PDB file of C-alpha atoms in Angstrom:
ATOM      1  CA  MET A   1      13.477  75.396  -6.401  1.00 65.00           C
ATOM      2  CA  ASP A   2      16.494  72.851  -6.318  1.00 92.00           C
ATOM      3  CA  HIS A   3      14.458  69.532  -8.222  1.00 94.00           C
ATOM      4  CA  LEU A   4      17.359  67.476  -7.501  1.00 94.00           C
ATOM      5  CA  GLN A   5      17.345  68.144  -4.180  1.00 96.00           C
ATOM      6  CA  TRP A   6      13.416  67.755  -4.506  1.00 96.00           C
ATOM      7  CA  CYS A   7      14.492  64.124  -5.641  1.00 96.00           C
ATOM      8  CA  ARG A   8      17.093  63.860  -2.640  1.00 96.00           C
ATOM      9  CA  ASP A   9      14.747  64.613   0.007  1.00 95.00           C
ATOM     10  CA  ARG A  10      11.887  62.461  -1.621  1.00 94.00           C
ATOM     11  CA  LEU A  11      14.181  59.087  -1.848  1.00 95.00           C
ATOM     12  CA  LEU A  12      16.898  59.336   0.230  1.00 94.00           C
ATOM     13  CA  VAL A  13      15.225  58.680   3.266  1.00 91.00           C
ATOM     14  CA  PRO A  14      16.044  56.346   5.820  1.00 87.00           C
ATOM     15  CA  GLY A  15      15.036  52.352   4.707  1.00 87.00           C
ATOM     16  CA  ASN A  16      15.928  53.195   1.249  1.00 94.00           C
ATOM     17  CA  PRO A  17      18.753  50.948  -0.163  1.00 95.00           C
ATOM     18  CA  LEU A  18      18.961  54.058  -2.523  1.00 96.00           C
ATOM     19  CA  THR A  19      20.909  55.861   0.564  1.00 96.00           C
ATOM     20  CA  ALA A  20      23.199  53.014  -0.221  1.00 96.00           C
ATOM     21  CA  SER A  21      23.807  51.881  -3.437  1.00 97.00           C
ATOM     22  CA  LEU A  22      24.014  55.614  -4.864  1.00 97.00           C
ATOM     23  CA  LEU A  23      27.274  56.208  -3.043  1.00 96.00           C
ATOM     24  CA  PHE A  24      28.998  54.029  -5.212  1.00 95.00           C
ATOM     25  CA  VAL A  25      28.530  55.315  -8.596  1.00 94.00           C
ATOM     26  CA  ARG A  26      30.174  57.951 -10.975  1.00 90.00           C
ATOM     27  CA  ALA A  27      29.394  61.061  -9.616  1.00 87.00           C
ATOM     28  CA  ASP A  28      28.351  62.159 -13.163  1.00 85.00           C
ATOM     29  CA  THR A  29      25.557  59.222 -13.452  1.00 93.00           C
ATOM     30  CA  ARG A  30      24.263  59.754 -10.010  1.00 95.00           C
ATOM     31  CA  ASP A  31      22.242  62.092 -10.512  1.00 96.00           C
ATOM     32  CA  GLN A  32      20.838  60.615 -13.261  1.00 97.00           C
ATOM     33  CA  ILE A  33      19.897  58.037 -11.956  1.00 97.00           C
ATOM     34  CA  LEU A  34      18.093  59.867  -8.933  1.00 97.00           C
ATOM     35  CA  ALA A  35      16.033  61.603 -11.458  1.00 97.00           C
ATOM     36  CA  VAL A  36      14.719  58.174 -13.361  1.00 97.00           C
ATOM     37  CA  ARG A  37      14.222  56.891 -10.016  1.00 97.00           C
ATOM     38  CA  THR A  38      12.136  59.313  -8.583  1.00 97.00           C
ATOM     39  CA  VAL A  39       9.761  59.425 -11.458  1.00 97.00           C
ATOM     40  CA  VAL A  40       9.217  56.052 -11.141  1.00 96.00           C
ATOM     41  CA  SER A  41       8.412  56.254  -7.640  1.00 95.00           C
ATOM     42  CA  GLU A  42       6.326  58.988  -8.264  1.00 94.00           C
ATOM     43  CA  LEU A  43       4.383  57.095 -10.979  1.00 93.00           C
ATOM     44  CA  ALA A  44       4.287  53.679  -8.454  1.00 90.00           C
ATOM     45  CA  ALA A  45       2.568  55.961  -5.934  1.00 88.00           C
ATOM     46  CA  LEU A  46      -0.177  56.582  -7.542  1.00 85.00           C
ATOM     47  CA  VAL A  47      -1.760  53.302  -7.294  1.00 75.00           C
ATOM     48  CA  GLN A  48      -2.806  52.241  -3.228  1.00 65.00           C
ATOM     49  CA  ALA A  49      -5.283  49.898  -2.221  1.00 49.00           C
ATOM     50  CA  GLU A  50      -7.368  52.515   0.160  1.00 55.00           C
ATOM     51  CA  ALA A  51      -7.229  55.071  -2.754  1.00 62.00           C
ATOM     52  CA  ASP A  52     -10.525  56.323  -4.491  1.00 72.00           C
ATOM     53  CA  GLU A  53     -10.364  54.842  -8.400  1.00 74.00           C
ATOM     54  CA  SER A  54     -11.528  58.136  -9.481  1.00 79.00           C
ATOM     55  CA  VAL A  55      -9.271  60.127  -8.059  1.00 81.00           C
ATOM     56  CA  THR A  56      -6.193  57.939  -8.567  1.00 81.00           C
ATOM     57  CA  SER A  57      -7.472  57.649 -12.863  1.00 83.00           C
ATOM     58  CA  ALA A  58      -7.742  61.080 -12.775  1.00 87.00           C
ATOM     59  CA  LYS A  59      -3.978  61.112 -11.413  1.00 88.00           C
ATOM     60  CA  LEU A  60      -2.851  59.007 -14.024  1.00 89.00           C
ATOM     61  CA  GLY A  61      -4.557  60.918 -16.645  1.00 90.00           C
ATOM     62  CA  TRP A  62      -2.648  63.990 -15.569  1.00 93.00           C
ATOM     63  CA  TRP A  63       0.733  61.930 -15.410  1.00 94.00           C
ATOM     64  CA  ARG A  64      -0.164  60.196 -19.513  1.00 93.00           C
ATOM     65  CA  GLN A  65      -0.657  64.068 -20.532  1.00 94.00           C
ATOM     66  CA  ALA A  66       2.528  65.305 -18.424  1.00 94.00           C
ATOM     67  CA  LEU A  67       5.123  62.769 -19.831  1.00 94.00           C
ATOM     68  CA  ARG A  68       3.674  63.223 -23.489  1.00 92.00           C
ATOM     69  CA  GLN A  69       3.491  67.193 -23.438  1.00 91.00           C
ATOM     70  CA  GLY A  70       5.950  67.908 -20.240  1.00 88.00           C
ATOM     71  CA  ALA A  71       5.288  69.732 -17.114  1.00 88.00           C
ATOM     72  CA  ALA A  72       6.357  71.887 -14.146  1.00 89.00           C
ATOM     73  CA  HIS A  73       6.691  68.766 -12.441  1.00 94.00           C
ATOM     74  CA  PRO A  74      10.119  68.656  -9.821  1.00 95.00           C
ATOM     75  CA  ALA A  75      10.595  64.802 -10.856  1.00 96.00           C
ATOM     76  CA  LEU A  76      10.218  65.937 -14.619  1.00 96.00           C
ATOM     77  CA  MET A  77      12.306  68.771 -14.342  1.00 95.00           C
ATOM     78  CA  ALA A  78      15.219  67.176 -12.138  1.00 96.00           C
ATOM     79  CA  LEU A  79      15.228  64.631 -15.900  1.00 95.00           C
ATOM     80  CA  GLU A  80      15.957  67.206 -17.670  1.00 94.00           C
ATOM     81  CA  HIS A  81      18.360  69.113 -15.170  1.00 94.00           C
ATOM     82  CA  SER A  82      20.667  65.902 -14.852  1.00 95.00           C
ATOM     83  CA  GLY A  83      21.040  65.088 -18.268  1.00 95.00           C
ATOM     84  CA  ALA A  84      18.932  61.977 -18.159  1.00 95.00           C
ATOM     85  CA  ALA A  85      16.284  62.984 -20.265  1.00 95.00           C
ATOM     86  CA  ARG A  86      18.918  63.081 -23.481  1.00 94.00           C
ATOM     87  CA  THR A  87      18.661  59.007 -23.026  1.00 94.00           C
ATOM     88  CA  VAL A  88      15.404  58.455 -21.091  1.00 95.00           C
ATOM     89  CA  SER A  89      12.781  61.105 -22.296  1.00 93.00           C
ATOM     90  CA  PRO A  90       9.392  61.373 -20.378  1.00 93.00           C
ATOM     91  CA  GLU A  91       7.542  59.586 -22.942  1.00 93.00           C
ATOM     92  CA  ALA A  92      10.000  56.301 -21.972  1.00 94.00           C
ATOM     93  CA  PHE A  93       7.844  56.155 -19.512  1.00 95.00           C
ATOM     94  CA  ILE A  94       4.231  55.787 -20.855  1.00 94.00           C
ATOM     95  CA  GLN A  95       4.224  51.651 -21.097  1.00 92.00           C
ATOM     96  CA  LEU A  96       5.574  51.991 -17.201  1.00 93.00           C
ATOM     97  CA  LEU A  97       2.291  53.796 -16.374  1.00 92.00           C
ATOM     98  CA  ASP A  98       0.020  51.982 -18.570  1.00 89.00           C
ATOM     99  CA  THR A  99       1.284  48.950 -15.966  1.00 88.00           C
ATOM    100  CA  ILE A 100       0.635  50.340 -13.524  1.00 87.00           C
ATOM    101  CA  GLY A 101      -2.592  51.637 -14.406  1.00 83.00           C
ATOM    102  CA  GLN A 102      -3.950  48.002 -14.586  1.00 80.00           C
ATOM    103  CA  ASP A 103      -3.135  48.081 -10.570  1.00 72.00           C
ATOM    104  CA  LEU A 104      -6.610  49.803 -10.782  1.00 69.00           C
ATOM    105  CA  ALA A 105      -8.638  46.612 -11.043  1.00 66.00           C
ATOM    106  CA  ARG A 106      -6.287  45.021  -8.061  1.00 69.00           C
ATOM    107  CA  PRO A 107      -4.791  41.891 -10.090  1.00 78.00           C
ATOM    108  CA  ARG A 108      -5.519  38.363  -9.221  1.00 87.00           C
ATOM    109  CA  PHE A 109      -3.295  35.725 -10.861  1.00 94.00           C
ATOM    110  CA  GLU A 110      -4.229  32.059 -11.270  1.00 95.00           C
ATOM    111  CA  GLN A 111      -0.723  30.999 -11.383  1.00 96.00           C
ATOM    112  CA  PHE A 112       2.703  31.898 -10.896  1.00 97.00           C
ATOM    113  CA  GLU A 113       3.609  32.683 -14.155  1.00 96.00           C
ATOM    114  CA  GLN A 114       1.589  35.450 -14.188  1.00 95.00           C
ATOM    115  CA  LEU A 115       2.649  37.302 -10.988  1.00 96.00           C
ATOM    116  CA  SER A 116       5.958  36.833 -12.815  1.00 96.00           C
ATOM    117  CA  ALA A 117       4.789  38.794 -16.052  1.00 94.00           C
ATOM    118  CA  HIS A 118       3.564  41.440 -13.607  1.00 94.00           C
ATOM    119  CA  CYS A 119       6.553  41.862 -11.706  1.00 95.00           C
ATOM    120  CA  ARG A 120       8.569  42.124 -15.110  1.00 95.00           C
ATOM    121  CA  GLY A 121       6.440  44.761 -16.259  1.00 93.00           C
ATOM    122  CA  LEU A 122       6.646  47.188 -12.927  1.00 94.00           C
ATOM    123  CA  GLY A 123      10.300  46.398 -11.221  1.00 95.00           C
ATOM    124  CA  GLY A 124      11.672  44.685 -14.744  1.00 96.00           C
ATOM    125  CA  GLU A 125      10.389  47.617 -16.849  1.00 96.00           C
ATOM    126  CA  ALA A 126      12.001  50.402 -14.161  1.00 96.00           C
ATOM    127  CA  ALA A 127      15.375  48.915 -14.152  1.00 96.00           C
ATOM    128  CA  ARG A 128      15.192  48.336 -18.079  1.00 96.00           C
ATOM    129  CA  LEU A 129      14.435  52.693 -18.051  1.00 96.00           C
ATOM    130  CA  GLU A 130      17.697  52.961 -15.905  1.00 96.00           C
ATOM    131  CA  ALA A 131      20.046  50.628 -17.988  1.00 95.00           C
ATOM    132  CA  LEU A 132      19.125  53.207 -20.853  1.00 95.00           C
ATOM    133  CA  LEU A 133      21.582  55.310 -19.144  1.00 95.00           C
ATOM    134  CA  ASP A 134      24.050  52.919 -19.666  1.00 91.00           C
ATOM    135  CA  ARG A 135      23.220  51.391 -22.821  1.00 90.00           C
ATOM    136  CA  PRO A 136      20.844  53.710 -25.084  1.00 89.00           C
ATOM    137  CA  ASP A 137      20.907  50.938 -27.705  1.00 87.00           C
ATOM    138  CA  GLY A 138      18.936  48.867 -25.163  1.00 83.00           C
ATOM    139  CA  ALA A 139      21.290  46.094 -25.485  1.00 81.00           C
ATOM    140  CA  THR A 140      21.435  44.330 -22.362  1.00 85.00           C
ATOM    141  CA  SER A 141      17.706  44.960 -21.431  1.00 89.00           C
ATOM    142  CA  GLY A 142      16.546  41.933 -20.973  1.00 92.00           C
ATOM    143  CA  ALA A 143      19.330  41.389 -18.441  1.00 93.00           C
ATOM    144  CA  ALA A 144      18.056  44.682 -16.679  1.00 94.00           C
ATOM    145  CA  ILE A 145      14.503  43.413 -16.568  1.00 95.00           C
ATOM    146  CA  ASP A 146      15.335  39.720 -15.292  1.00 95.00           C
ATOM    147  CA  ILE A 147      17.326  41.992 -12.023  1.00 96.00           C
ATOM    148  CA  GLY A 148      14.102  44.481 -11.747  1.00 96.00           C
ATOM    149  CA  ALA A 149      11.445  41.835 -11.916  1.00 97.00           C
ATOM    150  CA  ALA A 150      13.179  39.837  -9.527  1.00 97.00           C
ATOM    151  CA  GLY A 151      13.840  42.869  -7.111  1.00 97.00           C
ATOM    152  CA  TYR A 152      10.450  43.640  -7.570  1.00 97.00           C
ATOM    153  CA  LEU A 153       9.008  40.143  -6.701  1.00 98.00           C
ATOM    154  CA  LEU A 154      10.938  40.441  -3.464  1.00 98.00           C
ATOM    155  CA  LYS A 155       9.381  43.586  -2.562  1.00 96.00           C
ATOM    156  CA  ILE A 156       5.977  41.822  -2.685  1.00 96.00           C
ATOM    157  CA  VAL A 157       6.782  39.177  -0.520  1.00 98.00           C
ATOM    158  CA  ARG A 158       8.509  41.844   2.126  1.00 97.00           C
ATOM    159  CA  ASP A 159       5.139  43.432   1.975  1.00 96.00           C
ATOM    160  CA  LEU A 160       2.453  40.716   1.930  1.00 96.00           C
ATOM    161  CA  GLY A 161       1.643  40.812   5.424  1.00 95.00           C
ATOM    162  CA  LEU A 162       0.571  44.832   5.115  1.00 94.00           C
ATOM    163  CA  ASP A 163      -0.602  44.570   1.923  1.00 92.00           C
ATOM    164  CA  ALA A 164      -3.267  41.844   3.251  1.00 94.00           C
ATOM    165  CA  ARG A 165      -4.122  44.167   6.171  1.00 93.00           C
ATOM    166  CA  VAL A 166      -5.462  46.842   3.398  1.00 89.00           C
ATOM    167  CA  GLY A 167      -6.639  44.183   0.959  1.00 87.00           C
ATOM    168  CA  ARG A 168      -4.125  44.088  -1.250  1.00 89.00           C
ATOM    169  CA  TRP A 169      -2.936  39.706  -2.051  1.00 93.00           C
ATOM    170  CA  LEU A 170      -0.918  39.094  -5.041  1.00 94.00           C
ATOM    171  CA  VAL A 171      -0.253  35.392  -4.204  1.00 97.00           C
ATOM    172  CA  PRO A 172      -0.878  33.550  -7.352  1.00 97.00           C
ATOM    173  CA  LEU A 173      -3.726  30.899  -6.700  1.00 97.00           C
ATOM    174  CA  ASP A 174      -1.767  27.713  -7.582  1.00 97.00           C
ATOM    175  CA  LEU A 175       0.822  28.735  -4.597  1.00 97.00           C
ATOM    176  CA  GLN A 176      -1.634  29.580  -1.985  1.00 97.00           C
ATOM    177  CA  ALA A 177      -3.182  25.532  -3.053  1.00 97.00           C
ATOM    178  CA  GLN A 178       0.065  24.519  -2.211  1.00 97.00           C
ATOM    179  CA  PHE A 179       0.824  26.184   0.936  1.00 97.00           C
ATOM    180  CA  GLN A 180      -2.480  26.681   2.119  1.00 96.00           C
ATOM    181  CA  VAL A 181      -2.045  30.179   3.116  1.00 95.00           C
ATOM    182  CA  GLY A 182      -4.609  32.461   1.969  1.00 94.00           C
ATOM    183  CA  ARG A 183      -5.431  36.669   2.337  1.00 95.00           C
ATOM    184  CA  ILE A 184      -7.102  36.357   6.012  1.00 94.00           C
ATOM    185  CA  ASP A 185      -4.374  33.979   7.254  1.00 93.00           C
ATOM    186  CA  ALA A 186      -2.138  36.797   6.339  1.00 95.00           C
ATOM    187  CA  ALA A 187      -4.254  39.418   7.309  1.00 94.00           C
ATOM    188  CA  GLU A 188      -4.984  37.837  10.650  1.00 94.00           C
ATOM    189  CA  GLY A 189      -1.094  36.983  11.306  1.00 92.00           C
ATOM    190  CA  LYS A 190      -1.165  33.343  11.344  1.00 90.00           C
ATOM    191  CA  GLY A 191       1.794  31.539  10.728  1.00 87.00           C
ATOM    192  CA  GLY A 192       3.171  28.300  10.193  1.00 92.00           C
ATOM    193  CA  PRO A 193       4.971  25.514   7.807  1.00 94.00           C
ATOM    194  CA  GLY A 194       2.588  26.724   5.058  1.00 96.00           C
ATOM    195  CA  TRP A 195       3.699  30.413   5.515  1.00 97.00           C
ATOM    196  CA  ASP A 196       6.946  29.842   5.983  1.00 97.00           C
ATOM    197  CA  GLY A 197       7.059  27.437   2.766  1.00 97.00           C
ATOM    198  CA  LEU A 198       5.293  30.152   0.826  1.00 97.00           C
ATOM    199  CA  VAL A 199       7.389  32.750   2.034  1.00 98.00           C
ATOM    200  CA  ARG A 200      10.859  31.225   1.269  1.00 98.00           C
ATOM    201  CA  THR A 201       9.647  29.435  -2.197  1.00 98.00           C
ATOM    202  CA  LEU A 202       8.654  33.129  -3.229  1.00 98.00           C
ATOM    203  CA  VAL A 203      12.177  34.212  -2.144  1.00 98.00           C
ATOM    204  CA  GLU A 204      13.542  31.034  -3.797  1.00 98.00           C
ATOM    205  CA  ARG A 205      12.009  31.907  -7.324  1.00 97.00           C
ATOM    206  CA  ALA A 206      13.150  35.833  -7.293  1.00 97.00           C
ATOM    207  CA  VAL A 207      16.597  34.779  -6.182  1.00 97.00           C
ATOM    208  CA  ARG A 208      17.231  32.524  -8.848  1.00 95.00           C
ATOM    209  CA  ALA A 209      15.252  35.119 -11.807  1.00 93.00           C
ATOM    210  CA  GLY A 210      17.665  37.548 -10.559  1.00 94.00           C
ATOM    211  CA  ALA A 211      20.787  35.511 -10.621  1.00 91.00           C
ATOM    212  CA  THR A 212      20.196  35.057 -14.133  1.00 86.00           C
ATOM    213  CA  GLY A 213      20.342  38.583 -15.173  1.00 86.00           C
ATOM    214  CA  ALA A 214      23.274  39.710 -12.652  1.00 86.00           C
ATOM    215  CA  GLN A 215      25.706  37.497 -14.805  1.00 80.00           C
ATOM    216  CA  GLU A 216      24.860  39.407 -17.816  1.00 81.00           C
ATOM    217  CA  VAL A 217      25.067  42.998 -15.732  1.00 80.00           C
ATOM    218  CA  GLY A 218      28.881  43.296 -14.445  1.00 72.00           C
ATOM    219  CA  ARG A 219      30.006  46.918 -15.675  1.00 74.00           C
ATOM    220  CA  GLN A 220      27.811  47.518 -17.843  1.00 86.00           C
ATOM    221  CA  HIS A 221      25.087  48.364 -15.492  1.00 92.00           C
ATOM    222  CA  PRO A 222      26.797  49.267 -11.656  1.00 93.00           C
ATOM    223  CA  HIS A 223      24.305  50.427 -10.343  1.00 95.00           C
ATOM    224  CA  LEU A 224      21.446  47.766 -11.143  1.00 96.00           C
ATOM    225  CA  ALA A 225      24.791  45.505  -9.970  1.00 95.00           C
ATOM    226  CA  ILE A 226      24.829  46.924  -6.704  1.00 96.00           C
ATOM    227  CA  CYS A 227      20.904  47.002  -6.316  1.00 96.00           C
ATOM    228  CA  TRP A 228      20.806  43.012  -6.752  1.00 96.00           C
ATOM    229  CA  ALA A 229      23.591  42.792  -4.019  1.00 96.00           C
ATOM    230  CA  LEU A 230      21.082  44.752  -1.888  1.00 97.00           C
ATOM    231  CA  ASP A 231      17.895  42.929  -3.092  1.00 97.00           C
ATOM    232  CA  ARG A 232      20.133  39.596  -2.518  1.00 97.00           C
ATOM    233  CA  ARG A 233      20.771  40.726   1.149  1.00 97.00           C
ATOM    234  CA  LEU A 234      17.066  41.412   1.992  1.00 97.00           C
ATOM    235  CA  ALA A 235      16.156  38.022   0.210  1.00 98.00           C
ATOM    236  CA  VAL A 236      18.138  36.377   3.136  1.00 97.00           C
ATOM    237  CA  GLN A 237      16.461  38.335   5.949  1.00 97.00           C
ATOM    238  CA  LEU A 238      12.932  36.989   4.500  1.00 97.00           C
ATOM    239  CA  ALA A 239      13.836  33.446   4.019  1.00 97.00           C
ATOM    240  CA  ARG A 240      15.430  33.508   7.157  1.00 96.00           C
ATOM    241  CA  ARG A 241      12.152  35.450   9.489  1.00 94.00           C
ATOM    242  CA  PRO A 242       9.649  34.674   7.327  1.00 96.00           C
ATOM    243  CA  ARG A 243       6.842  35.006  10.171  1.00 95.00           C
ATOM    244  CA  GLU A 244       8.401  38.427  10.486  1.00 95.00           C
ATOM    245  CA  VAL A 245       6.420  39.593   7.404  1.00 95.00           C
ATOM    246  CA  LEU A 246       2.774  39.076   8.851  1.00 95.00           C
ATOM    247  CA  GLU A 247       3.912  41.898  11.498  1.00 92.00           C
ATOM    248  CA  ARG A 248       5.751  44.459   9.951  1.00 91.00           C
ATOM    249  CA  ARG A 249       8.395  45.259   6.817  1.00 91.00           C
ATOM    250  CA  LEU A 250      11.712  43.982   6.877  1.00 90.00           C
ATOM    251  CA  LEU A 251      14.169  46.810   6.091  1.00 91.00           C
ATOM    252  CA  PRO A 252      17.830  45.834   6.056  1.00 92.00           C
ATOM    253  CA  ALA A 253      19.613  48.078   8.351  1.00 93.00           C
ATOM    254  CA  HIS A 254      21.617  51.198   6.548  1.00 94.00           C
ATOM    255  CA  PHE A 255      25.290  50.579   8.371  1.00 95.00           C
ATOM    256  CA  GLY A 256      24.783  46.722   6.660  1.00 96.00           C
ATOM    257  CA  ASN A 257      23.851  48.229   3.307  1.00 96.00           C
ATOM    258  CA  VAL A 258      26.624  50.297   3.040  1.00 97.00           C
ATOM    259  CA  TRP A 259      28.623  47.047   3.504  1.00 97.00           C
ATOM    260  CA  THR A 260      26.794  45.347   1.058  1.00 97.00           C
ATOM    261  CA  ALA A 261      26.750  48.242  -1.431  1.00 97.00           C
ATOM    262  CA  TRP A 262      30.627  48.624  -0.971  1.00 97.00           C
ATOM    263  CA  ARG A 263      31.533  45.198  -1.679  1.00 96.00           C
ATOM    264  CA  ALA A 264      29.702  44.687  -4.724  1.00 94.00           C
ATOM    265  CA  ALA A 265      30.882  47.549  -5.998  1.00 93.00           C
ATOM    266  CA  ARG A 266      34.753  46.578  -5.510  1.00 93.00           C
ATOM    267  CA  LYS A 267      33.432  43.165  -6.670  1.00 91.00           C
ATOM    268  CA  ILE A 268      32.805  45.138  -9.853  1.00 88.00           C
ATOM    269  CA  SER A 269      35.992  47.362 -10.059  1.00 85.00           C
ATOM    270  CA  LYS A 270      37.919  44.552 -10.197  1.00 79.00           C
ATOM    271  CA  GLY A 271      36.065  42.335 -12.237  1.00 66.00           C
TER     272      GLY A 271
END
């Protein structure tokens, strides 16, 4: 089996911004980034709102053992074959796996700060792992976490309507009270000024947080910078059409993503 091709088939599919962002990174790091991203994707897919908790718990246990002791999983093999494991060992994913496992309790947040911490533990940690490919010393981990957490928050906003219909609702109570919007409203597709305000507020906070990290990333983590440019594109669409979030998952068009990724890469090369 070609393990890297397995990763390509898994992730480089229509709608995934990686199909655009990976076009503009060095060939010698492309497969390493893909391998790291695939392991992250496999772990993130373990927790689904409709899944049986006992089955999910068993899968988490399998992955915990596989990360510590090794296993012939295609994503882990790709990590080795790409050379990524030299700087991002399988054991490095344990902290991310533990955070993902906390989702078994279907977290609820009272304050936005708790949601922000949740995003840092998932999206931020995933970005930190990728950043180790460029800086094994972890010197720029803070900026990577900021960008990854902001991008993860935008994806939560993108999926609010779909998640609400399967019983998953991560909007903090303080924002629910401020905008008078609850899960049932989202599940039933009830839009209005309150919904628009909720979506735009979350998007604004994500963009503000991500911009802080983007200022420090620059040439040190070109792929993360390109990914942030794509996330910014998603943010614009979410803020412009908040009520569409109730009906479907907004996915920016591929050709627009390629154009955005090219512009970001060009800016990095000139900077």
